[in-house]
Coordinates of C-alpha atoms in Angstrom, one line a residue:
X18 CA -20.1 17.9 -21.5
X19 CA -16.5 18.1 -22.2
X20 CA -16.3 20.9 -19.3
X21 CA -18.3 18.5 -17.2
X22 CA -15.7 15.5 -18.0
X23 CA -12.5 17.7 -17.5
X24 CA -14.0 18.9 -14.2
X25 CA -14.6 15.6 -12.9
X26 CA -10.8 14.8 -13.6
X27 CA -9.3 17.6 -11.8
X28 CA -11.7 17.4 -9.1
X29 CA -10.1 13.6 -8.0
X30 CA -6.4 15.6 -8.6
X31 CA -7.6 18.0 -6.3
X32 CA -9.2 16.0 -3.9
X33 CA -6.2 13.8 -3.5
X34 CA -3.5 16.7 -3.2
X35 CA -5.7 18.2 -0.4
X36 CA -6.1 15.8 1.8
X37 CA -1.9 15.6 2.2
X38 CA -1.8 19.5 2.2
X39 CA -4.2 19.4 5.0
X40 CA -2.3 17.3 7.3
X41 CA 0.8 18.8 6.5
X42 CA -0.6 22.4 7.4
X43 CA -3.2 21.6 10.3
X44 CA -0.7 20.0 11.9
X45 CA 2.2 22.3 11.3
X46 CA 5.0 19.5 10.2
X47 CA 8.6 20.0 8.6
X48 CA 8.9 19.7 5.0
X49 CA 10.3 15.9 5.4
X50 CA 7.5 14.5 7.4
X51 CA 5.5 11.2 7.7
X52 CA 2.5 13.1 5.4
X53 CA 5.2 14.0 2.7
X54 CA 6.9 10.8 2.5
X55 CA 3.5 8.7 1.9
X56 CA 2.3 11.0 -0.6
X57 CA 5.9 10.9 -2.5
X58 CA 5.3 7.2 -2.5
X59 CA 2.0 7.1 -3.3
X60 CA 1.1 9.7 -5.8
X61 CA 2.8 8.6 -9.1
X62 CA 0.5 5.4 -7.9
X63 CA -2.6 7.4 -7.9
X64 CA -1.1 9.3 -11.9
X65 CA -0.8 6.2 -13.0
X66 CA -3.8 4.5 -11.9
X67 CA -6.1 6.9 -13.0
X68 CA -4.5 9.5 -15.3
X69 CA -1.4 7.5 -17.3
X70 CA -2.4 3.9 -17.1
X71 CA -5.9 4.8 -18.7
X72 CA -4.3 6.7 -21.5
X73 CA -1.4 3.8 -22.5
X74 CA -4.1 1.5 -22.3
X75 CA -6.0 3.1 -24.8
X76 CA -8.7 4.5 -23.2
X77 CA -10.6 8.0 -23.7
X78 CA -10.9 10.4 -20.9
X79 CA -14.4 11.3 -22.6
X80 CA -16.0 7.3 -22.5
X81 CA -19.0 7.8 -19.9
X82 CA -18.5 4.9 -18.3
X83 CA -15.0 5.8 -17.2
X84 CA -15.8 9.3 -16.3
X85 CA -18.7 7.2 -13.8
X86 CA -16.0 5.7 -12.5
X87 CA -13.8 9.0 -11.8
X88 CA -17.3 10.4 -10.1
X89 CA -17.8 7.7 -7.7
X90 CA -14.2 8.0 -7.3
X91 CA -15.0 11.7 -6.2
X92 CA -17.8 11.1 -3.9
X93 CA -15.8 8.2 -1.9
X94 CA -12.9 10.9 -1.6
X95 CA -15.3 13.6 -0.6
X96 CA -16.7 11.1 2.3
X97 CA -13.0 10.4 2.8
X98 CA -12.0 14.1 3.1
X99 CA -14.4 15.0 5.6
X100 CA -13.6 12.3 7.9
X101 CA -10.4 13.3 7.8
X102 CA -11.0 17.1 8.8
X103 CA -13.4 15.9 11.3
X104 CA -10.6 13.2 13.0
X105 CA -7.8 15.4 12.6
X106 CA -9.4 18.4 14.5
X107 CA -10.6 15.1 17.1
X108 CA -7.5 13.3 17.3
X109 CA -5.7 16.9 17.4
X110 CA -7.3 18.1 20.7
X111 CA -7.3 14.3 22.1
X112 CA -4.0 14.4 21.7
X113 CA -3.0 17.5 24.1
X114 CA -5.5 16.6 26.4
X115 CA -4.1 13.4 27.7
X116 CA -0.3 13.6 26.3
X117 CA 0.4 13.9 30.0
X118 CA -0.9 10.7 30.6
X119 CA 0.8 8.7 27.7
X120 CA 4.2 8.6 29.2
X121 CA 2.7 5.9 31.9
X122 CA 2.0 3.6 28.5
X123 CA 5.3 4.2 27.4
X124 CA 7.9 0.8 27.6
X125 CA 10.9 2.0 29.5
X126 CA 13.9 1.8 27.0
X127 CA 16.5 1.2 29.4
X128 CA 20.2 -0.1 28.1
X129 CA 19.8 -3.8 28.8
X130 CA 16.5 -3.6 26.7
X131 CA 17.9 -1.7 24.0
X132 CA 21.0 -4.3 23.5
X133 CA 18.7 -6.7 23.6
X134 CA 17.0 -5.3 20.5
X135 CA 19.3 -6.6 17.8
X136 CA 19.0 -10.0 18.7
X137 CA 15.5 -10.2 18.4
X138 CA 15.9 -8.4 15.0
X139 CA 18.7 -11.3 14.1
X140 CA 16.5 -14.0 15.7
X141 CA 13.1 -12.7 13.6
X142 CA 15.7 -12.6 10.0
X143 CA 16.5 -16.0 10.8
X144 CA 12.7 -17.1 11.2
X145 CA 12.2 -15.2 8.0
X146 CA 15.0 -17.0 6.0
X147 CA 13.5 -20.1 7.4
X148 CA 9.9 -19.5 6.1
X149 CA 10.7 -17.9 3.0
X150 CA 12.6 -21.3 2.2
X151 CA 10.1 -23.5 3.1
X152 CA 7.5 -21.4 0.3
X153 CA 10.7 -21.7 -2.2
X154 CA 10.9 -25.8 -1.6
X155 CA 7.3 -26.3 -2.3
X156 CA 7.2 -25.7 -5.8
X157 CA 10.6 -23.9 -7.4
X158 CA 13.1 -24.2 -4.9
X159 CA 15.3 -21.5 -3.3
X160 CA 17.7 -21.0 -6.2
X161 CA 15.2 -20.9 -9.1
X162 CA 12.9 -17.7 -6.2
X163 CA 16.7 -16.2 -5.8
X164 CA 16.9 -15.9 -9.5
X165 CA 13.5 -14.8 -10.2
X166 CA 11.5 -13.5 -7.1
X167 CA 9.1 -12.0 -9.6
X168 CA 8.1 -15.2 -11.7
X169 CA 8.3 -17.2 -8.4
X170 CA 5.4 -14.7 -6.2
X171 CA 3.0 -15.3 -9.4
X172 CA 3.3 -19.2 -9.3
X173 CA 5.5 -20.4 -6.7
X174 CA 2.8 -19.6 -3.6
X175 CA 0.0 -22.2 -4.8
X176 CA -0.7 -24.2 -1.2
X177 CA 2.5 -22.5 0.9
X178 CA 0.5 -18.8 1.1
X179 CA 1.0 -19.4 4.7
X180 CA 4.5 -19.9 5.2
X181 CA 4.7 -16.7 2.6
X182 CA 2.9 -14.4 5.0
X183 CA 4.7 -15.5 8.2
X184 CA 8.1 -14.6 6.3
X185 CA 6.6 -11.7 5.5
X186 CA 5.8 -10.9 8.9
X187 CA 8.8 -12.0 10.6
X188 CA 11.2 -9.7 8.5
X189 CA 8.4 -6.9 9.4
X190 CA 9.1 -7.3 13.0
X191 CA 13.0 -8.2 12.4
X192 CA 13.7 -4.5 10.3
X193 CA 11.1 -2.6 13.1
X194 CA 13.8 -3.7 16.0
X195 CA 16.7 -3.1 13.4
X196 CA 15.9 0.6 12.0
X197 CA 13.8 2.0 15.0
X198 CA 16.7 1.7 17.8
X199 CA 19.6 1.2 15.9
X200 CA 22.0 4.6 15.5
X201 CA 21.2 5.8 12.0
X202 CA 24.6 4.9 11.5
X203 CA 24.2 1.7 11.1
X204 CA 21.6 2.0 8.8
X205 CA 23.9 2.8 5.6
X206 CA 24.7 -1.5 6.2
X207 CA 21.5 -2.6 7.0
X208 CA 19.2 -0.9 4.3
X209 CA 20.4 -2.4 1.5
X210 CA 20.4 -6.0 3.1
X211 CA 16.7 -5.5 3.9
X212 CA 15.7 -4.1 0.2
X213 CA 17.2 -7.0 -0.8
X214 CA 15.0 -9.5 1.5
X215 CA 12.3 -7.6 1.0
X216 CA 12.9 -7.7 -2.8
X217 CA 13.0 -11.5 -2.7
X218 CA 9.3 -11.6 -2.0
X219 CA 8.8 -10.8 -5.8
X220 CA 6.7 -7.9 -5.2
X221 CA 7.2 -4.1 -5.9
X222 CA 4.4 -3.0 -3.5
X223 CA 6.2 -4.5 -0.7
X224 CA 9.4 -2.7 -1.6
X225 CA 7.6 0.4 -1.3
X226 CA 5.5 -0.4 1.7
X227 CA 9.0 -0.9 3.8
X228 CA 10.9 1.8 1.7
X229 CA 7.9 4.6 2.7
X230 CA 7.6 2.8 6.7
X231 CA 12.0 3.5 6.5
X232 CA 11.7 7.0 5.7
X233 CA 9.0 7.9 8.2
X234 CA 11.4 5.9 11.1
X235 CA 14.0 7.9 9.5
X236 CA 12.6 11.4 9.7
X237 CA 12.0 11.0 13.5
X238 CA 15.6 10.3 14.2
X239 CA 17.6 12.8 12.6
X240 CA 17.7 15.9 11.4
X241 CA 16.0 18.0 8.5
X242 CA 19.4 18.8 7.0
X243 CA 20.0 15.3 7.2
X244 CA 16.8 13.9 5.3
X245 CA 18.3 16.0 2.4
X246 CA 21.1 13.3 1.9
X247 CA 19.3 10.1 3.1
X248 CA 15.9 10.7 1.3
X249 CA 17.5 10.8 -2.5
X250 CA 19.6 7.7 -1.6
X251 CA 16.8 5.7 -0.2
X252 CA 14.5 6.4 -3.0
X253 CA 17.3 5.7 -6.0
X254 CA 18.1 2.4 -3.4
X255 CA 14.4 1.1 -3.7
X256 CA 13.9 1.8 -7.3
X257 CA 16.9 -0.1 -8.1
X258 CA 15.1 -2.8 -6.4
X259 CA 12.0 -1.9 -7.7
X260 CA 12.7 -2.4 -11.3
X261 CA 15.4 -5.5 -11.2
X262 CA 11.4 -7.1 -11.3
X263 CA 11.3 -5.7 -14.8
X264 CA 14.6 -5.5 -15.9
X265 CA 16.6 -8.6 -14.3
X266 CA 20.0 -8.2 -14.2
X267 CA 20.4 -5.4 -16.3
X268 CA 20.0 -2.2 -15.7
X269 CA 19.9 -0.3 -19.2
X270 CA 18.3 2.9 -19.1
X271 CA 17.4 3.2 -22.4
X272 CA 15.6 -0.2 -22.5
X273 CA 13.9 1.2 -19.0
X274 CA 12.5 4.1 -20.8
X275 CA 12.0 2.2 -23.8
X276 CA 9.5 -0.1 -21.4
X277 CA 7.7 2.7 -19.7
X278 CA 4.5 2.1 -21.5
X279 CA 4.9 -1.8 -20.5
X280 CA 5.1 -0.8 -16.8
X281 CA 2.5 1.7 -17.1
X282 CA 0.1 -1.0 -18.9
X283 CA -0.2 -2.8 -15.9
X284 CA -2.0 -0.1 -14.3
X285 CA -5.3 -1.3 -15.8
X286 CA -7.6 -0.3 -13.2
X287 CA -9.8 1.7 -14.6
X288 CA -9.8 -0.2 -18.1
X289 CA -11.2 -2.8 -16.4
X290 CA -13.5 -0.4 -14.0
X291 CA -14.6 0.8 -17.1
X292 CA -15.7 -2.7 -19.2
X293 CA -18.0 -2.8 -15.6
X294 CA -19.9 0.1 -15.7
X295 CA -20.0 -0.3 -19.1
X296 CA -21.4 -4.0 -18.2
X297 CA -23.7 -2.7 -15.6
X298 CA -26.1 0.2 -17.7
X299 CA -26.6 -2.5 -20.5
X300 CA -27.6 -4.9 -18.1
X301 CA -25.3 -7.6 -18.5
X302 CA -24.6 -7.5 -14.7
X303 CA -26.3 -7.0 -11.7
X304 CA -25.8 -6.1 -8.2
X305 CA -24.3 -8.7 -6.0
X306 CA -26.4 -7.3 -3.4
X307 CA -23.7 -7.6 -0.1
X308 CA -22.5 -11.2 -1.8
X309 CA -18.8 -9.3 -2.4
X310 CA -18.6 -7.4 1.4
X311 CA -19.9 -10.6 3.4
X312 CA -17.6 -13.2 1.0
X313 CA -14.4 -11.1 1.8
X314 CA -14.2 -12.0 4.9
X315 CA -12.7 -15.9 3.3
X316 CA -9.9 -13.5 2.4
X317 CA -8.0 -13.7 6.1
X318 CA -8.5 -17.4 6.3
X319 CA -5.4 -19.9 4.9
X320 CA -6.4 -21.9 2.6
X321 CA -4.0 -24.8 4.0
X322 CA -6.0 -24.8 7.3
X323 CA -9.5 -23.9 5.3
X324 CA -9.7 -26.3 2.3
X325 CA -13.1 -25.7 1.6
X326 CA -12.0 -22.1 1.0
X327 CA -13.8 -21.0 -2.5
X328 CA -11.4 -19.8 -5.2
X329 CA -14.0 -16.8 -5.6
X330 CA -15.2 -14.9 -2.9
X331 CA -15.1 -11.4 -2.1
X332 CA -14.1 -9.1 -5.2
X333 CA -13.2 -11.7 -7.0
X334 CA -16.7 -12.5 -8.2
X335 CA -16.7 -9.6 -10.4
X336 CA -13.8 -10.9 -12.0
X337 CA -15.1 -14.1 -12.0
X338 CA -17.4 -12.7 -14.3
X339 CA -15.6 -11.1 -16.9
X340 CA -11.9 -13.3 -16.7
X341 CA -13.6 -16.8 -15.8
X342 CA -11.2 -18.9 -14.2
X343 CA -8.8 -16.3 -13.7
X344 CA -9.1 -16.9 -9.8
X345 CA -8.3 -20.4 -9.8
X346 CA -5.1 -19.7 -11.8
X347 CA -4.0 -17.4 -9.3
X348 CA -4.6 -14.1 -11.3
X349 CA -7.0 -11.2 -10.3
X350 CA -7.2 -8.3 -12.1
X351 CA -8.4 -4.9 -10.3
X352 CA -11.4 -3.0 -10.9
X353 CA -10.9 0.6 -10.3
X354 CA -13.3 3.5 -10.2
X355 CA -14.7 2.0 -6.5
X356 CA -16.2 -1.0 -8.6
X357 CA -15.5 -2.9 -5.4
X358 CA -17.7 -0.6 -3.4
X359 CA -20.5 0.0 -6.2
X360 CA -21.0 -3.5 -6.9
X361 CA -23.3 -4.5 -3.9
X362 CA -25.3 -1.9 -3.5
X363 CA -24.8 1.2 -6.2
X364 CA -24.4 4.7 -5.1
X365 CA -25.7 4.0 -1.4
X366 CA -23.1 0.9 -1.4
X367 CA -20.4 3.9 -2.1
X368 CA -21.2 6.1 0.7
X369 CA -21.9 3.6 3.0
X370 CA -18.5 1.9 2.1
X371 CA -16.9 5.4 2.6
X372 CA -18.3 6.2 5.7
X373 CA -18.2 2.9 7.6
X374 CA -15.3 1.4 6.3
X375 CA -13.7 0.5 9.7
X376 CA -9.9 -0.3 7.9
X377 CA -10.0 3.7 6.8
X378 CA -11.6 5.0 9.5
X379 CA -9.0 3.7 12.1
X380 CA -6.0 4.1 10.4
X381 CA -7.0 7.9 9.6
X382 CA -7.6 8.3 13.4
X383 CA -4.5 6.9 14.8
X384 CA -2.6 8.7 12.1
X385 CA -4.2 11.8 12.9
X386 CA -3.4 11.4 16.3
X387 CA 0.1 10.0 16.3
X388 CA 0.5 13.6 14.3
X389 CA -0.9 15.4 16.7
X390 CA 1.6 14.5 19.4
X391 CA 4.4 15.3 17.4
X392 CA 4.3 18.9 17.4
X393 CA 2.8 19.3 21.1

């Protein structure tokens, strides 16, 4: 059984390597490209989710109920694999077949449109300080967020979500007119002003999310030789920003290392994917029977516009279940171990969340194919 448990855990560390070694090879890319750069953000993610966080958080590698949730893991990446072979190869011919047609979609970049850009990327800043100040007013005000983004995203968004996601969006738009056209040299001025917006949002993932988007922009535009200097600096700029969440104003590296296990603690996934399944064979919760996949869908409306909105919905009904009004204090803990998947319909809820999940499935082909015209 031991064999069988160690098995299952390299097969999810294999699955996940393969899928970025396949696009990197099928598709013939540098050693800095867009496939690298995600999977350098998103792989200590993935250890400590499933590998590190477990272990800090004190749970055994050999508890059945986790090691269920590493095999459903495996058969949703095995579904996920596949389509990505199959779209790759797809996208890959698509690709060369009509890249002599794309150029009549292409925007004509002429010189009055390009000097045009950095206004709209001051104009969108400007909406963004304007929305992120209107969250601030509602509950802490816009020195107390300055202070502490961290503390103010966990309870200073109750009623202004709104106004949080439009900021959110408007610096989006305001650093994809500012890095994408720009010269690069410009960028050594800009990217730490926009870490630092984007740090004020209080939320590491979203330091990350622009830090990885950055690099991509960035490998496009210059040179391999000169990804060798930028990449180190932007990754040491976005941890800095990264872990003022955790260490305020000081930056102490023996009390960083020190804290490890605290960061690490908070990846709880599986802990909690775990106490499910665990939950689940001793019958002391059923399936929700499609309740969680038709229920999501309360997730994209605003509660300001909606008020009859439910505080559960969605996934949060299994946590409902074990952290009772957790969800109307703000706080949901993840389930890992594709609980989210599982939990309406079993196994067949698993597969059938793997192969028709339309968010995946799209983003894998227009991936695949913006990859595929790279290298044509």
């Amino acid at each position: 059984m031991i064999v069988l448990y160690a098995l299952n855990l390299f097969a999810l560390l294999g699955l996940e390597l393969y899928r970025y070694w396949f696009l990197q090879k099928y598709f013939r890319l540098p050693l800095f490209s867009p496939v690298l750069i995600v999977f350098i953000f998103n792989f200590p993610v993935f250890l400590g989710t499933y590998y590190l966080g477990p272990i800090i958080n004190g749970l055994s590698f050999f508890n059945p109920y986790f090691q269920f949730g590493i095999l459903m893991l495996n058969l949703q990446m095995i579904i996920f694999v596949i389509l990505i072979v199959i779209l790759s190869k797809y996208s890959a011919i698509f690709g060369r077949a009509y890249h002599p047609f794309l150029k009549y979609f292409h925007i004509p970049l002429t010189i009055n449109n390009v000097k045009r850009f950095p206004w709209v990327a001051v104009f969108f800043f400007i909406l963004y300080v304007t929305f992120l100040t209107l969250t601030a007013f509602k509950h802490i005000g816009i020195l107390e967020w300055v202070q502490n983004p961290r503390l103010s995203y966990l309870h200073g968004r109750a009623g202004v979500g709104h106004y949080y996601s439009i900021s959110i969006t408007c610096l989006t738009v305001s650093s994809f007119f500012a890095f994408l056209y720009l010269n690069p040299r410009w960028h050594i001025f800009l990217l730490p002003l926009y870490l630092y917006a984007f740090y004020l949002f209080g939320s590491k993932g979203i330091i990350m999310r622009f830090a990885g988007w950055y690099l991509v922009i960035l490998a496009l535009k210059i040179s391999q030789k000169q990804m060798l200097i930028w990449f180190p600096f932007v990754l040491v700029a976005t941890m800095t920003f990264s872990l003022r969440h955790h260490l305020g104003s000081g930056f102490d590296i023996s009390f960083l290392i020190e804290k490890f296990s605290i960061i690490l603690r908070y990846f709880d996934h599986m802990v909690n994917g775990t106490m499910y399944y665990e939950s689940f064979f001793a019958n002391r919760i059923g399936l929700f029977w499609g309740e969680v996949w038709t229920t999501s869908w309360w997730g994209v409306l605003p509660r300001s516009i909606f008020s009859e909105k439910p505080f559960v919905y969605g996934t949060i009904n299994i946590v409902e279940h074990f952290y009772p009004g957790a969800a109307t204090a703000g706080h949901t803990p993840a389930f890992g171990g594709a609980v989210n998947a599982f939990a309406d319909f079993g196994v067949i809820g698993v597969i059938l969340g793997a192969l028709f999940n339309p968010v995946y499935f799209i983003t894998v082909l227009c991936s695949a194919l913006v990859l595929s015209l790279i290298h044509i």
